[in-house]
Coordinates of C-alpha atoms in Angstrom, one line a residue:
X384 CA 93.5 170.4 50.0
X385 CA 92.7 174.0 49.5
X386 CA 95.7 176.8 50.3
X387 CA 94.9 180.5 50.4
X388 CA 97.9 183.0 50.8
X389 CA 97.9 186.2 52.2
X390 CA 100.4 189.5 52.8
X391 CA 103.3 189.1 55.2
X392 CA 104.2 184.8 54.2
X393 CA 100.9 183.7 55.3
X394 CA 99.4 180.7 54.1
X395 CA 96.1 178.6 55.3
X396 CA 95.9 175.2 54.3
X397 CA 92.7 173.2 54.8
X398 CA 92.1 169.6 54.1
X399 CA 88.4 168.4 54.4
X400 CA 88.5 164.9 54.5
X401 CA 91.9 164.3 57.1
X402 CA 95.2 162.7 56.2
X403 CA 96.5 159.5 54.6
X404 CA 97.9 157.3 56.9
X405 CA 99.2 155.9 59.9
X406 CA 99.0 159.4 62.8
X407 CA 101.9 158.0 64.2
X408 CA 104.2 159.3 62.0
X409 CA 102.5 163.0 61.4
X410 CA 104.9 164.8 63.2
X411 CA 106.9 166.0 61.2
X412 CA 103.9 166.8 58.3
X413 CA 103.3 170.8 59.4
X414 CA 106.6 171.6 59.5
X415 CA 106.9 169.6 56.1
X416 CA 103.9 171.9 54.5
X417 CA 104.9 174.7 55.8
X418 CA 108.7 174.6 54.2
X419 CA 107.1 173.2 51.0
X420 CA 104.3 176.0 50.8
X421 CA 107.2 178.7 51.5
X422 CA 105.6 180.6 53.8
X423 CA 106.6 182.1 56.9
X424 CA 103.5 181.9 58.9
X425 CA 101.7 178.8 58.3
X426 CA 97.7 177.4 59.6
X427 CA 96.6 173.7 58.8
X428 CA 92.9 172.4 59.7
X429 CA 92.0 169.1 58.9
X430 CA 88.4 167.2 59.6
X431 CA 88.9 163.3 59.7
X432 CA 85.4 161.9 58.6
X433 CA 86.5 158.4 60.3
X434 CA 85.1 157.1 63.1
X435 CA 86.9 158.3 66.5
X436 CA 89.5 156.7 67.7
X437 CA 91.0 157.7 71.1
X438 CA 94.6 156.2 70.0
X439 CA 94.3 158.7 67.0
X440 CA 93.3 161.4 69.2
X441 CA 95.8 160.4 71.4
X442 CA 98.8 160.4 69.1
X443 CA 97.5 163.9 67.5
X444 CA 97.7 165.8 70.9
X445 CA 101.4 164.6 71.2
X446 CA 102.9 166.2 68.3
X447 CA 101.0 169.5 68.6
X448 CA 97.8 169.3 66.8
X449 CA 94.4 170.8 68.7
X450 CA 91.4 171.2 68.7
X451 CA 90.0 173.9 67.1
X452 CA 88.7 177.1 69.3
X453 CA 85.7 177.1 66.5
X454 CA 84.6 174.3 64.4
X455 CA 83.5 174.2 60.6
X456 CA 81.6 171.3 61.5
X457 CA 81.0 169.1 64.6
X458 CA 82.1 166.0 64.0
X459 CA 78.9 164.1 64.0
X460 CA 76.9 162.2 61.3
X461 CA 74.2 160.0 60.8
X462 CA 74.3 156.5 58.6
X463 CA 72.1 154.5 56.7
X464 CA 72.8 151.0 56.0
X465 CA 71.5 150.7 51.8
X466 CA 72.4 146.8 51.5
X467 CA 68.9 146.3 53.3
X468 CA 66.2 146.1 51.0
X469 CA 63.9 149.9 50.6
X470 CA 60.8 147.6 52.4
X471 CA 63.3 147.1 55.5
X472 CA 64.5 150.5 54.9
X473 CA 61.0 152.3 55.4
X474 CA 60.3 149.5 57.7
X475 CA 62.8 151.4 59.7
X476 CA 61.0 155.1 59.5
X477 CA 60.0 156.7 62.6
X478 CA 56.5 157.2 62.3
X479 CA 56.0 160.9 61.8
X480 CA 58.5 160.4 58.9
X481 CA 56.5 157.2 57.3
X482 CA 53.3 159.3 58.0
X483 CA 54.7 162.5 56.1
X484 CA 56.3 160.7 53.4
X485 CA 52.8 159.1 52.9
X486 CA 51.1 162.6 52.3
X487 CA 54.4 163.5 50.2
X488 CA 54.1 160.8 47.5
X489 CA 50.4 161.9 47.1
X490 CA 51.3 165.2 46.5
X491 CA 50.7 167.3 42.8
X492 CA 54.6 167.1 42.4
X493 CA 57.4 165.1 39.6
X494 CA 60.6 163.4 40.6
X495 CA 63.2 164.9 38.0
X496 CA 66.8 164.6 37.8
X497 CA 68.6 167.6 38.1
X498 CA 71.4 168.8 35.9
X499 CA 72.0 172.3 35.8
X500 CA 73.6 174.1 38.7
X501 CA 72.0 177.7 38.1
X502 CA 68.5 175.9 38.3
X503 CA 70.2 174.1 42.0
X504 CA 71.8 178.1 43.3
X505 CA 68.7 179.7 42.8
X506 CA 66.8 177.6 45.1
X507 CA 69.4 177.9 47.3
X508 CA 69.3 181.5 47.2
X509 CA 65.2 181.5 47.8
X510 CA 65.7 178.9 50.8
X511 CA 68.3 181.6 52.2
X512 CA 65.6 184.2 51.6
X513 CA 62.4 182.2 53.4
X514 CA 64.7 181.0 56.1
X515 CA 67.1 184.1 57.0
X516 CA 70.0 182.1 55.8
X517 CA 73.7 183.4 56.3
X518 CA 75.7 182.9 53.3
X519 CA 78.3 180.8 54.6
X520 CA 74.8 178.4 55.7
X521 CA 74.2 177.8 51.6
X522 CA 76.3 176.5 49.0
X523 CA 76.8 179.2 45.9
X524 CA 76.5 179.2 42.3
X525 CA 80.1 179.0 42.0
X526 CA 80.4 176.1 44.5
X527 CA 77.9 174.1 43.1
X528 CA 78.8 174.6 39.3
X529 CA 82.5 173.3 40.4
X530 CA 81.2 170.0 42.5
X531 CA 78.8 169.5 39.4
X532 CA 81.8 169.6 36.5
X533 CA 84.5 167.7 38.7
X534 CA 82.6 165.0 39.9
X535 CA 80.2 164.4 36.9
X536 CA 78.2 161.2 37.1
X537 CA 79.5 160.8 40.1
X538 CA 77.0 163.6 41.5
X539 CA 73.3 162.2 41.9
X540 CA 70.5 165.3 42.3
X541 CA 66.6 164.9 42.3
X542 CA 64.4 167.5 42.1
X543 CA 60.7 167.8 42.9
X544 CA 58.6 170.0 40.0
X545 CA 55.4 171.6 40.7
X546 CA 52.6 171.5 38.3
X547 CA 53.9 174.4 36.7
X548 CA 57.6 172.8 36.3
X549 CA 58.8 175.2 38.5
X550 CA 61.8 172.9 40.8
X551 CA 60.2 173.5 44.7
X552 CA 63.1 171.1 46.0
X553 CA 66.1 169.2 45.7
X554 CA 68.4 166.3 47.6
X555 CA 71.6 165.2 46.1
X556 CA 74.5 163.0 46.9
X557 CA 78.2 162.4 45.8
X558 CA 78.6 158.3 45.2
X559 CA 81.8 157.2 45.6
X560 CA 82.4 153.4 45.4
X561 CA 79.9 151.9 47.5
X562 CA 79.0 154.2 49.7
X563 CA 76.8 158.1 48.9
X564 CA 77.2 161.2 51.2
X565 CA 74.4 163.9 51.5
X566 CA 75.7 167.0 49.5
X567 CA 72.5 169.0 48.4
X568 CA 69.6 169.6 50.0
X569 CA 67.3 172.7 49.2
X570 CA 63.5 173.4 49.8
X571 CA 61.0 176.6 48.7
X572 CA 58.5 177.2 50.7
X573 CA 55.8 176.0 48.1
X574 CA 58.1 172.5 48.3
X575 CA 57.6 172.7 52.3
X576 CA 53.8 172.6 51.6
X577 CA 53.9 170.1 49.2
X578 CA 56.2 168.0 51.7
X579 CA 58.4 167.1 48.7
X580 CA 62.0 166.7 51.0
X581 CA 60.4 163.1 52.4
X582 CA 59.6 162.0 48.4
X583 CA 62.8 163.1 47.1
X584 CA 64.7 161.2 49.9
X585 CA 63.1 158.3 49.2
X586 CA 63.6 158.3 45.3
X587 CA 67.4 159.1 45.7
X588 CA 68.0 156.3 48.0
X589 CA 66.6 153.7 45.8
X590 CA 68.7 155.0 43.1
X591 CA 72.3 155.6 44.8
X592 CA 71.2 151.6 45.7
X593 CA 70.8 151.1 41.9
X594 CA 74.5 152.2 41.9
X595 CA 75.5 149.7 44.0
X596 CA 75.8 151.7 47.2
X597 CA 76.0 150.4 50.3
X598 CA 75.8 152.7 52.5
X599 CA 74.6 156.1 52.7
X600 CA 76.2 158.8 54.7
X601 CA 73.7 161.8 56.2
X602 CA 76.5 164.3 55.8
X603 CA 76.6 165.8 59.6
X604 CA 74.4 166.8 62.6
X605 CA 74.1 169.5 65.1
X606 CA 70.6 168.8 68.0
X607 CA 72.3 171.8 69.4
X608 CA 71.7 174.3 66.3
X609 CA 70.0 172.8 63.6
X610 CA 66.9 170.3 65.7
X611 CA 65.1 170.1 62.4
X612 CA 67.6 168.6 60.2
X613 CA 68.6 166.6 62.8
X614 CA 64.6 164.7 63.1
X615 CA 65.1 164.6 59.4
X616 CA 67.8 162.3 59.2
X617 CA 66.9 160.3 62.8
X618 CA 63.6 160.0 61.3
X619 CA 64.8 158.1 58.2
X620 CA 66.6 155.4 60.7
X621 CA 70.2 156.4 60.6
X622 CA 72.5 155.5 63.1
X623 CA 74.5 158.2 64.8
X624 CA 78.3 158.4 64.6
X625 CA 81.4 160.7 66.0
X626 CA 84.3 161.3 64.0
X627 CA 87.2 161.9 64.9
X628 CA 86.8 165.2 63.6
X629 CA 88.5 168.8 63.5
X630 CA 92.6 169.3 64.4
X631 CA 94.5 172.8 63.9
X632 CA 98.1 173.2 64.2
X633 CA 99.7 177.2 63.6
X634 CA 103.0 178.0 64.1
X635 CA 101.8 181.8 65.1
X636 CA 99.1 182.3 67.8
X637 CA 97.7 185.6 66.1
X638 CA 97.0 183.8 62.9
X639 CA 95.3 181.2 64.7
X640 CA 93.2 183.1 66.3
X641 CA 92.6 185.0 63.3
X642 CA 91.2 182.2 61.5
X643 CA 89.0 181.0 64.5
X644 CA 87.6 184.4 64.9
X645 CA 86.9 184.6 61.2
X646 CA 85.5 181.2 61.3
X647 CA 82.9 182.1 64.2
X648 CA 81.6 185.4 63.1
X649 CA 81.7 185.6 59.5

């Protein structure tokens, strides 16, 4: 979980991955927080990654948690089953994504791992440029130095060199057990030429399967917003899935609203 305070007792509390356990005995839990946090004014948002369930939904609703007025994310994903072999894999490839990826492994690029976050930022920071990127639409150098230290080897990041080592792209992923989950993906517009996204994909697969994964999590879609990514990952032959996603719960509408409104707009 992550907790920010602010001036007058208030407190937000946000918990990206939901809650531990059975929902039919959450309500009690904000109150619980909100006396252990010692604040007066107290906002909770959680996003559970699991599949939706209406009884879940069901029993949230009842004991106060809603849906938030804007989300973080929307609660869908994409996944890839990795216990197939890569043949049945690219077997599985739409075919402007088996046709790309062809032109992508014949292009004047290396595969390289990727270890230092600076190198990682400031690709992020040129995709932001090319693309009229927000800030709050990249990851930062902070943000990405942190996820790099606490995970470790746990952290799996390819990179695409040009000719002139300069790194044109990157895709990582977070491995944790069996299964990975898309965490970075940045492309210059010289890695956009040299189609480097669909090589990249393809190398990083083949070695979170070397780890013994599983399965392999897109990390979120949006056809509304974002149509591009979104062919990306359908190309690749994921399999769509809802989650049961985003819950609030505030005991103070202001603050609420508050947090929506800076959610939406900055």
């Amino acid at each position: 979980s992550f907790f920010k305070s602010y001036p007058f007792g208030i407190g937000v509390l946000w918990i990206p991955d939901g809650i531990v356990g059975n929902y039919l005995y959450i309500s009690s839990l904000n109150q619980d927080l909100q006396h252990s946090l010692g604040i007066r004014y107290c906002y909770i948002r959680f996003r559970d990654s699991m599949i939706f369930n209406a009884n879940d939904y069901i029993k949230l609703l009842k004991v106060g948690w809603v849906r938030p007025a804007t989300f973080l994310s929307y609660g869908m994903t994409m996944s890839l089953n990795l216990s197939q072999s890569i043949e049945s894999i690219q077997a599985g490839l739409s075919k402007n994504w088996r046709k790309t990826l062809k032109k992508s492994l014949n292009m004047p690029f290396d595969i390289v791992t990727v270890s230092d976050p600076v190198a990682i930022a400031e690709l992020y920071l040129e995709m932001k440029s090319s693309k009229s990127l927000s800030a709050s639409e990249i990851y930062s150098q902070d943000a990405i130095t942190s996820m790099m230290k606490c995970y470790q080897e746990n952290i799996i990041v390819l990179g695409a060199e040009d000719k002139e080592g300069n790194l044109v792209a990157i895709r990582g992923a977070l491995v944790d057990k069996n299964k990975a989950t898309d965490i970075f993906a940045a492309t210059s517009l010289s890695g956009r030429a040299l189609m480097a996204s669909h090589a990249i994909f393809m190398a990083l697969l083949l070695k979170c399967q070397n780890q013994g994964c599983k399965l392999y999590d897109l990390n979120g879609i949006n056809p509304s917003s974002n149509m591009g990514v979104y062919n990306f990952k359908k190309g690749t032959g994921a399999s769509p899935l809802v989650s049961l996603g985003e819950f609030e719960w505030s005991n103070n509408r202001l603050v609420s609203f508050g947090i929506n409104f800076k959610s939406k707009y900055w």
